[in-house]
Amino acid sequence: MKPRQHADSCSVHFGAHSVSCANLVRLRGLVRPVQLRAEPVSVQVDLSRSALVVVDMQNDFCHPKGWFSLSGTDVAYSRALIPVLRAVMTSARHQAMQVIHLHWGVRPDCLEMPVGSLSFGTRFGARTGYGETPPGGMGPALVAGSWGARAIEELAPKEGDIVVHKNRFSGFWHNELDAILRRLDISTLFFAGINTERCVLASMQDATFLGYDVLLIEDAAASPAPPASAQAAHELIRQIYGFTLCAAEFIQPAEHSHF
């Protein structure tokens, strides 16, 4: 998706003189409304002002040689998402919807990270943390530009996709995500990725605080936590933040009635 450009340059006439002016008019694209079956109720959204946000599908979280796996987390849960996420991302691009890869990407010295977050990252000394290389690892965990911070090969960004780095569970702190979305005139965000009750939920919450409408593609998001954690996140989203829907509903919007 390209930014909506302003109109042609303009001029102002003062008597016999013509002076150039700055045209700040933003041209909006055609509205592309679609109705989707969702919970707690069906929703109508404008696809022309929607984006897909794929959270944290990175080597350090999803690859067998990444930080999570080498620290003892079974990454089968995240790798199981790859087929459905590939289909969801392909569908979004086919619908001319902006795809945004929202990734962890910290400084090598982690000076932007709160002390408490660094402690939780190491599980209070039980493992290596942000910016540290785990035994047998490919490099420092989640440092921007490193192998671990890159998208997994199966879901690598394509031309036109946007990659935004974060250093908090929420994707809306200390980065340019909100500015990019506003520049693109996006108002509705579909979320997918990992982990449901952590970075996905935190990003959805902050998105609503900033005025965006949010939807979670339930079966395109996952977590290594007990099922009750994701279930609680789903309930919170449906009760006060937004909506949930299944991947098949997102992938096949052409089958639904437009209004």
Tab-separated table of C-alpha atoms in Angstrom:
chain	number	residue	atom	x	y	z
A	1	MET	CA	0.000	0.000	0.000
A	2	LYS	CA	1.389	3.385	-0.979
A	3	PRO	CA	0.679	6.559	1.027
A	4	ARG	CA	-2.285	8.490	-0.321
A	5	GLN	CA	-0.746	11.401	-2.145
A	6	HIS	CA	-1.910	14.981	-1.978
A	7	ALA	CA	-3.402	16.681	-5.028
A	8	ASP	CA	-1.356	18.519	-7.655
A	9	SER	CA	0.460	21.701	-6.684
A	10	CYS	CA	-1.664	24.808	-6.473
A	11	SER	CA	-1.248	28.531	-6.987
A	12	VAL	CA	-2.794	31.646	-5.493
A	13	HIS	CA	-3.361	34.806	-7.526
A	14	PHE	CA	-2.702	38.235	-6.061
A	15	GLY	CA	-3.601	40.709	-8.753
A	16	ALA	CA	-1.176	40.167	-11.617
A	17	HIS	CA	1.023	37.877	-9.554
A	18	SER	CA	0.719	34.126	-9.103
A	19	VAL	CA	2.289	32.586	-6.003
A	20	SER	CA	2.807	28.861	-5.463
A	21	CYS	CA	1.074	27.329	-2.443
A	22	ALA	CA	1.436	24.100	-0.482
A	23	ASN	CA	-1.489	21.799	-1.180
A	24	LEU	CA	-2.199	19.738	1.927
A	25	VAL	CA	-5.311	18.021	0.561
A	26	ARG	CA	-5.175	14.239	1.115
A	27	LEU	CA	-6.946	12.178	-1.512
A	28	ARG	CA	-8.815	9.183	-0.081
A	29	GLY	CA	-9.203	5.938	-1.956
A	30	LEU	CA	-12.489	4.256	-2.700
A	31	VAL	CA	-14.245	2.718	0.282
A	32	ARG	CA	-14.136	-1.098	0.131
A	33	PRO	CA	-16.600	-2.262	2.778
A	34	VAL	CA	-16.981	-5.909	3.690
A	35	GLN	CA	-18.933	-7.748	6.378
A	36	LEU	CA	-17.179	-10.450	8.383
A	37	ARG	CA	-18.515	-13.020	10.826
A	38	ALA	CA	-16.850	-12.349	14.150
A	39	GLU	CA	-17.354	-12.466	17.892
A	40	PRO	CA	-19.111	-11.016	19.849
A	41	VAL	CA	-20.989	-9.805	16.737
A	42	SER	CA	-20.351	-9.601	13.001
A	43	VAL	CA	-18.482	-6.506	11.856
A	44	GLN	CA	-18.289	-4.293	8.805
A	45	VAL	CA	-14.859	-2.886	7.950
A	46	ASP	CA	-13.338	-0.808	5.179
A	47	LEU	CA	-10.584	-2.906	3.598
A	48	SER	CA	-9.067	0.198	2.019
A	49	ARG	CA	-8.266	1.530	5.510
A	50	SER	CA	-7.235	-1.793	7.079
A	51	ALA	CA	-3.857	-3.404	7.758
A	52	LEU	CA	-2.651	-6.836	8.849
A	53	VAL	CA	-0.188	-6.738	11.761
A	54	VAL	CA	1.895	-9.915	12.135
A	55	VAL	CA	3.552	-9.946	15.556
A	56	ASP	CA	6.950	-11.475	16.464
A	57	MET	CA	7.235	-14.270	13.906
A	58	GLN	CA	11.017	-14.026	14.218
A	59	ASN	CA	13.911	-16.477	14.276
A	60	ASP	CA	14.590	-16.040	17.978
A	61	PHE	CA	11.005	-17.016	18.781
A	62	CYS	CA	10.212	-19.539	16.048
A	63	HIS	CA	13.416	-21.161	14.755
A	64	PRO	CA	14.834	-24.326	16.392
A	65	LYS	CA	18.176	-22.495	16.745
A	66	GLY	CA	16.587	-19.340	18.163
A	67	TRP	CA	16.641	-17.897	21.672
A	68	PHE	CA	13.299	-19.388	22.771
A	69	SER	CA	14.099	-22.904	21.616
A	70	LEU	CA	17.630	-22.891	23.057
A	71	SER	CA	16.208	-21.602	26.342
A	72	GLY	CA	13.863	-24.562	26.683
A	73	THR	CA	10.622	-23.375	25.035
A	74	ASP	CA	9.096	-25.810	22.558
A	75	VAL	CA	8.566	-23.660	19.462
A	76	ALA	CA	6.234	-26.171	17.797
A	77	TYR	CA	3.299	-23.911	18.731
A	78	SER	CA	4.676	-20.979	16.701
A	79	ARG	CA	5.823	-23.086	13.764
A	80	ALA	CA	2.351	-24.604	13.554
A	81	LEU	CA	1.089	-21.121	12.649
A	82	ILE	CA	3.253	-20.833	9.534
A	83	PRO	CA	0.766	-22.335	7.003
A	84	VAL	CA	-2.211	-20.309	8.196
A	85	LEU	CA	-0.164	-17.122	8.512
A	86	ARG	CA	1.210	-17.585	5.011
A	87	ALA	CA	-2.352	-17.897	3.718
A	88	VAL	CA	-3.536	-14.895	5.735
A	89	MET	CA	-0.650	-12.716	4.539
A	90	THR	CA	-1.164	-13.787	0.918
A	91	SER	CA	-4.851	-12.917	1.195
A	92	ALA	CA	-4.067	-9.505	2.699
A	93	ARG	CA	-1.686	-8.664	-0.131
A	94	HIS	CA	-4.223	-9.902	-2.703
A	95	GLN	CA	-6.754	-7.497	-1.175
A	96	ALA	CA	-4.216	-4.621	-1.386
A	97	MET	CA	-4.121	-4.509	2.399
A	98	GLN	CA	-0.923	-3.291	4.045
A	99	VAL	CA	1.065	-6.072	5.757
A	100	ILE	CA	3.109	-4.936	8.753
A	101	HIS	CA	5.703	-7.145	10.428
A	102	LEU	CA	5.887	-6.003	14.055
A	103	HIS	CA	9.166	-7.330	15.478
A	104	TRP	CA	11.272	-7.105	18.584
A	105	GLY	CA	14.476	-5.217	17.828
A	106	VAL	CA	16.504	-3.945	20.787
A	107	ARG	CA	19.789	-2.071	21.070
A	108	PRO	CA	22.889	-4.258	21.576
A	109	ASP	CA	23.320	-2.713	25.042
A	110	CYS	CA	19.570	-2.895	25.829
A	111	LEU	CA	19.714	0.557	27.399
A	112	GLU	CA	16.167	1.302	26.250
A	113	MET	CA	14.843	-1.682	28.214
A	114	PRO	CA	13.509	-1.317	31.772
A	115	VAL	CA	15.461	-3.206	34.420
A	116	GLY	CA	12.370	-5.177	35.342
A	117	SER	CA	11.806	-6.300	31.764
A	118	LEU	CA	15.411	-7.442	31.510
A	119	SER	CA	14.951	-9.493	34.682
A	120	PHE	CA	11.822	-11.159	33.361
A	121	GLY	CA	13.657	-11.794	30.071
A	122	THR	CA	16.239	-13.903	31.911
A	123	ARG	CA	13.564	-15.504	34.081
A	124	PHE	CA	15.459	-13.952	36.968
A	125	GLY	CA	18.795	-15.451	36.016
A	126	ALA	CA	17.592	-18.854	34.836
A	127	ARG	CA	18.519	-18.237	31.175
A	128	THR	CA	20.175	-15.731	28.867
A	129	GLY	CA	18.104	-12.655	28.109
A	130	TYR	CA	17.614	-9.842	25.610
A	131	GLY	CA	20.840	-8.918	23.837
A	132	GLU	CA	22.666	-12.014	25.087
A	133	THR	CA	23.714	-15.036	23.039
A	134	PRO	CA	22.334	-18.323	24.360
A	135	PRO	CA	24.646	-21.367	24.404
A	136	GLY	CA	24.776	-22.670	20.846
A	137	GLY	CA	22.965	-19.589	19.598
A	138	MET	CA	23.315	-17.678	16.340
A	139	GLY	CA	23.910	-14.317	18.015
A	140	PRO	CA	22.532	-11.887	20.606
A	141	ALA	CA	18.814	-12.323	21.209
A	142	LEU	CA	16.483	-9.945	19.372
A	143	VAL	CA	19.053	-7.241	18.640
A	144	ALA	CA	17.860	-5.137	15.710
A	145	GLY	CA	19.571	-6.253	12.495
A	146	SER	CA	20.645	-9.619	13.896
A	147	TRP	CA	19.653	-13.055	12.582
A	148	GLY	CA	17.427	-13.634	15.606
A	149	ALA	CA	15.452	-10.435	15.058
A	150	ARG	CA	14.713	-11.209	11.405
A	151	ALA	CA	11.447	-12.747	10.253
A	152	ILE	CA	11.492	-16.479	9.825
A	153	GLU	CA	12.298	-17.430	6.243
A	154	GLU	CA	8.849	-18.895	5.573
A	155	LEU	CA	7.164	-15.544	6.362
A	156	ALA	CA	9.845	-13.152	5.141
A	157	PRO	CA	8.615	-9.660	4.204
A	158	LYS	CA	7.755	-9.155	0.548
A	159	GLU	CA	7.939	-6.019	-1.542
A	160	GLY	CA	5.476	-3.497	-0.163
A	161	ASP	CA	5.446	-4.954	3.348
A	162	ILE	CA	6.581	-2.776	6.245
A	163	VAL	CA	8.816	-3.901	9.129
A	164	VAL	CA	8.549	-2.019	12.426
A	165	HIS	CA	10.712	-2.792	15.471
A	166	LYS	CA	9.648	-2.556	19.082
A	167	ASN	CA	11.272	-2.891	22.491
A	168	ARG	CA	8.171	-3.456	24.585
A	169	PHE	CA	5.399	-6.031	24.590
A	170	SER	CA	3.238	-3.347	22.974
A	171	GLY	CA	4.132	-2.338	19.445
A	172	PHE	CA	3.184	1.296	20.002
A	173	TRP	CA	5.997	2.464	22.313
A	174	HIS	CA	9.252	4.176	21.286
A	175	ASN	CA	8.755	3.568	17.572
A	176	GLU	CA	7.109	4.858	14.409
A	177	LEU	CA	4.164	2.442	14.103
A	178	ASP	CA	1.412	4.928	14.981
A	179	ALA	CA	2.908	7.576	12.673
A	180	ILE	CA	3.088	5.095	9.768
A	181	LEU	CA	-0.510	3.970	10.238
A	182	ARG	CA	-1.767	7.546	10.332
A	183	ARG	CA	0.297	8.448	7.261
A	184	LEU	CA	-1.369	5.542	5.424
A	185	ASP	CA	-4.815	6.587	6.723
A	186	ILE	CA	-5.360	3.185	8.340
A	187	SER	CA	-8.039	2.875	11.009
A	188	THR	CA	-8.644	-0.888	11.341
A	189	LEU	CA	-5.994	-3.415	12.404
A	190	PHE	CA	-6.161	-7.203	12.065
A	191	PHE	CA	-3.687	-8.898	14.415
A	192	ALA	CA	-1.961	-12.288	14.152
A	193	GLY	CA	1.232	-13.895	15.440
A	194	ILE	CA	2.684	-14.565	18.896
A	195	ASN	CA	2.230	-14.551	21.799
A	196	THR	CA	-1.523	-14.094	22.146
A	197	GLU	CA	-1.736	-12.900	25.752
A	198	ARG	CA	1.564	-10.992	25.683
A	199	CYS	CA	2.711	-8.892	22.708
A	200	VAL	CA	-0.426	-9.428	20.621
A	201	LEU	CA	-2.825	-8.425	23.388
A	202	ALA	CA	-0.639	-5.530	24.603
A	203	SER	CA	-0.422	-4.142	21.063
A	204	MET	CA	-4.180	-4.490	20.561
A	205	GLN	CA	-4.880	-2.703	23.824
A	206	ASP	CA	-2.649	0.240	22.982
A	207	ALA	CA	-4.090	0.366	19.458
A	208	THR	CA	-7.571	0.867	20.890
A	209	PHE	CA	-6.295	3.547	23.273
A	210	LEU	CA	-4.960	5.386	20.200
A	211	GLY	CA	-8.288	5.146	18.402
A	212	TYR	CA	-7.850	2.143	16.098
A	213	ASP	CA	-10.434	-0.598	15.652
A	214	VAL	CA	-8.905	-4.023	16.292
A	215	LEU	CA	-9.636	-7.626	15.362
A	216	LEU	CA	-7.739	-10.768	16.343
A	217	ILE	CA	-7.472	-13.616	13.835
A	218	GLU	CA	-7.807	-16.273	16.528
A	219	ASP	CA	-6.345	-19.301	14.791
A	220	ALA	CA	-3.482	-17.240	13.355
A	221	ALA	CA	-2.231	-16.402	16.862
A	222	ALA	CA	-0.791	-18.682	19.529
A	223	SER	CA	1.102	-18.901	22.816
A	224	PRO	CA	3.242	-21.430	24.704
A	225	ALA	CA	1.347	-20.569	27.893
A	226	PRO	CA	-1.459	-22.780	29.261
A	227	PRO	CA	-4.626	-22.589	27.092
A	228	ALA	CA	-6.408	-20.616	29.807
A	229	SER	CA	-4.099	-17.655	29.124
A	230	ALA	CA	-5.089	-17.338	25.467
A	231	GLN	CA	-8.722	-17.976	26.338
A	232	ALA	CA	-8.629	-15.125	28.843
A	233	ALA	CA	-7.094	-12.847	26.202
A	234	HIS	CA	-9.855	-13.756	23.750
A	235	GLU	CA	-12.508	-12.958	26.341
A	236	LEU	CA	-10.930	-9.606	27.202
A	237	ILE	CA	-10.739	-8.654	23.544
A	238	ARG	CA	-14.380	-9.532	22.933
A	239	GLN	CA	-15.591	-7.823	26.104
A	240	ILE	CA	-13.868	-4.444	25.887
A	241	TYR	CA	-11.301	-4.065	23.084
A	242	GLY	CA	-12.522	-5.444	19.779
A	243	PHE	CA	-13.432	-8.590	17.917
A	244	THR	CA	-12.151	-12.057	17.085
A	245	LEU	CA	-12.595	-14.011	13.877
A	246	CYS	CA	-11.179	-17.105	12.215
A	247	ALA	CA	-8.595	-17.144	9.451
A	248	ALA	CA	-11.001	-18.644	6.916
A	249	GLU	CA	-13.287	-15.650	7.390
A	250	PHE	CA	-10.420	-13.231	6.761
A	251	ILE	CA	-9.147	-15.143	3.737
A	252	GLN	CA	-12.508	-15.277	1.946
A	253	PRO	CA	-14.044	-11.785	2.276
A	254	ALA	CA	-15.295	-11.829	-1.322
A	255	GLU	CA	-17.890	-14.395	-0.323
A	256	HIS	CA	-19.573	-11.984	2.075
A	257	SER	CA	-22.163	-9.378	1.347
A	258	HIS	CA	-20.965	-5.809	0.899
A	259	PHE	CA	-23.035	-2.904	2.194
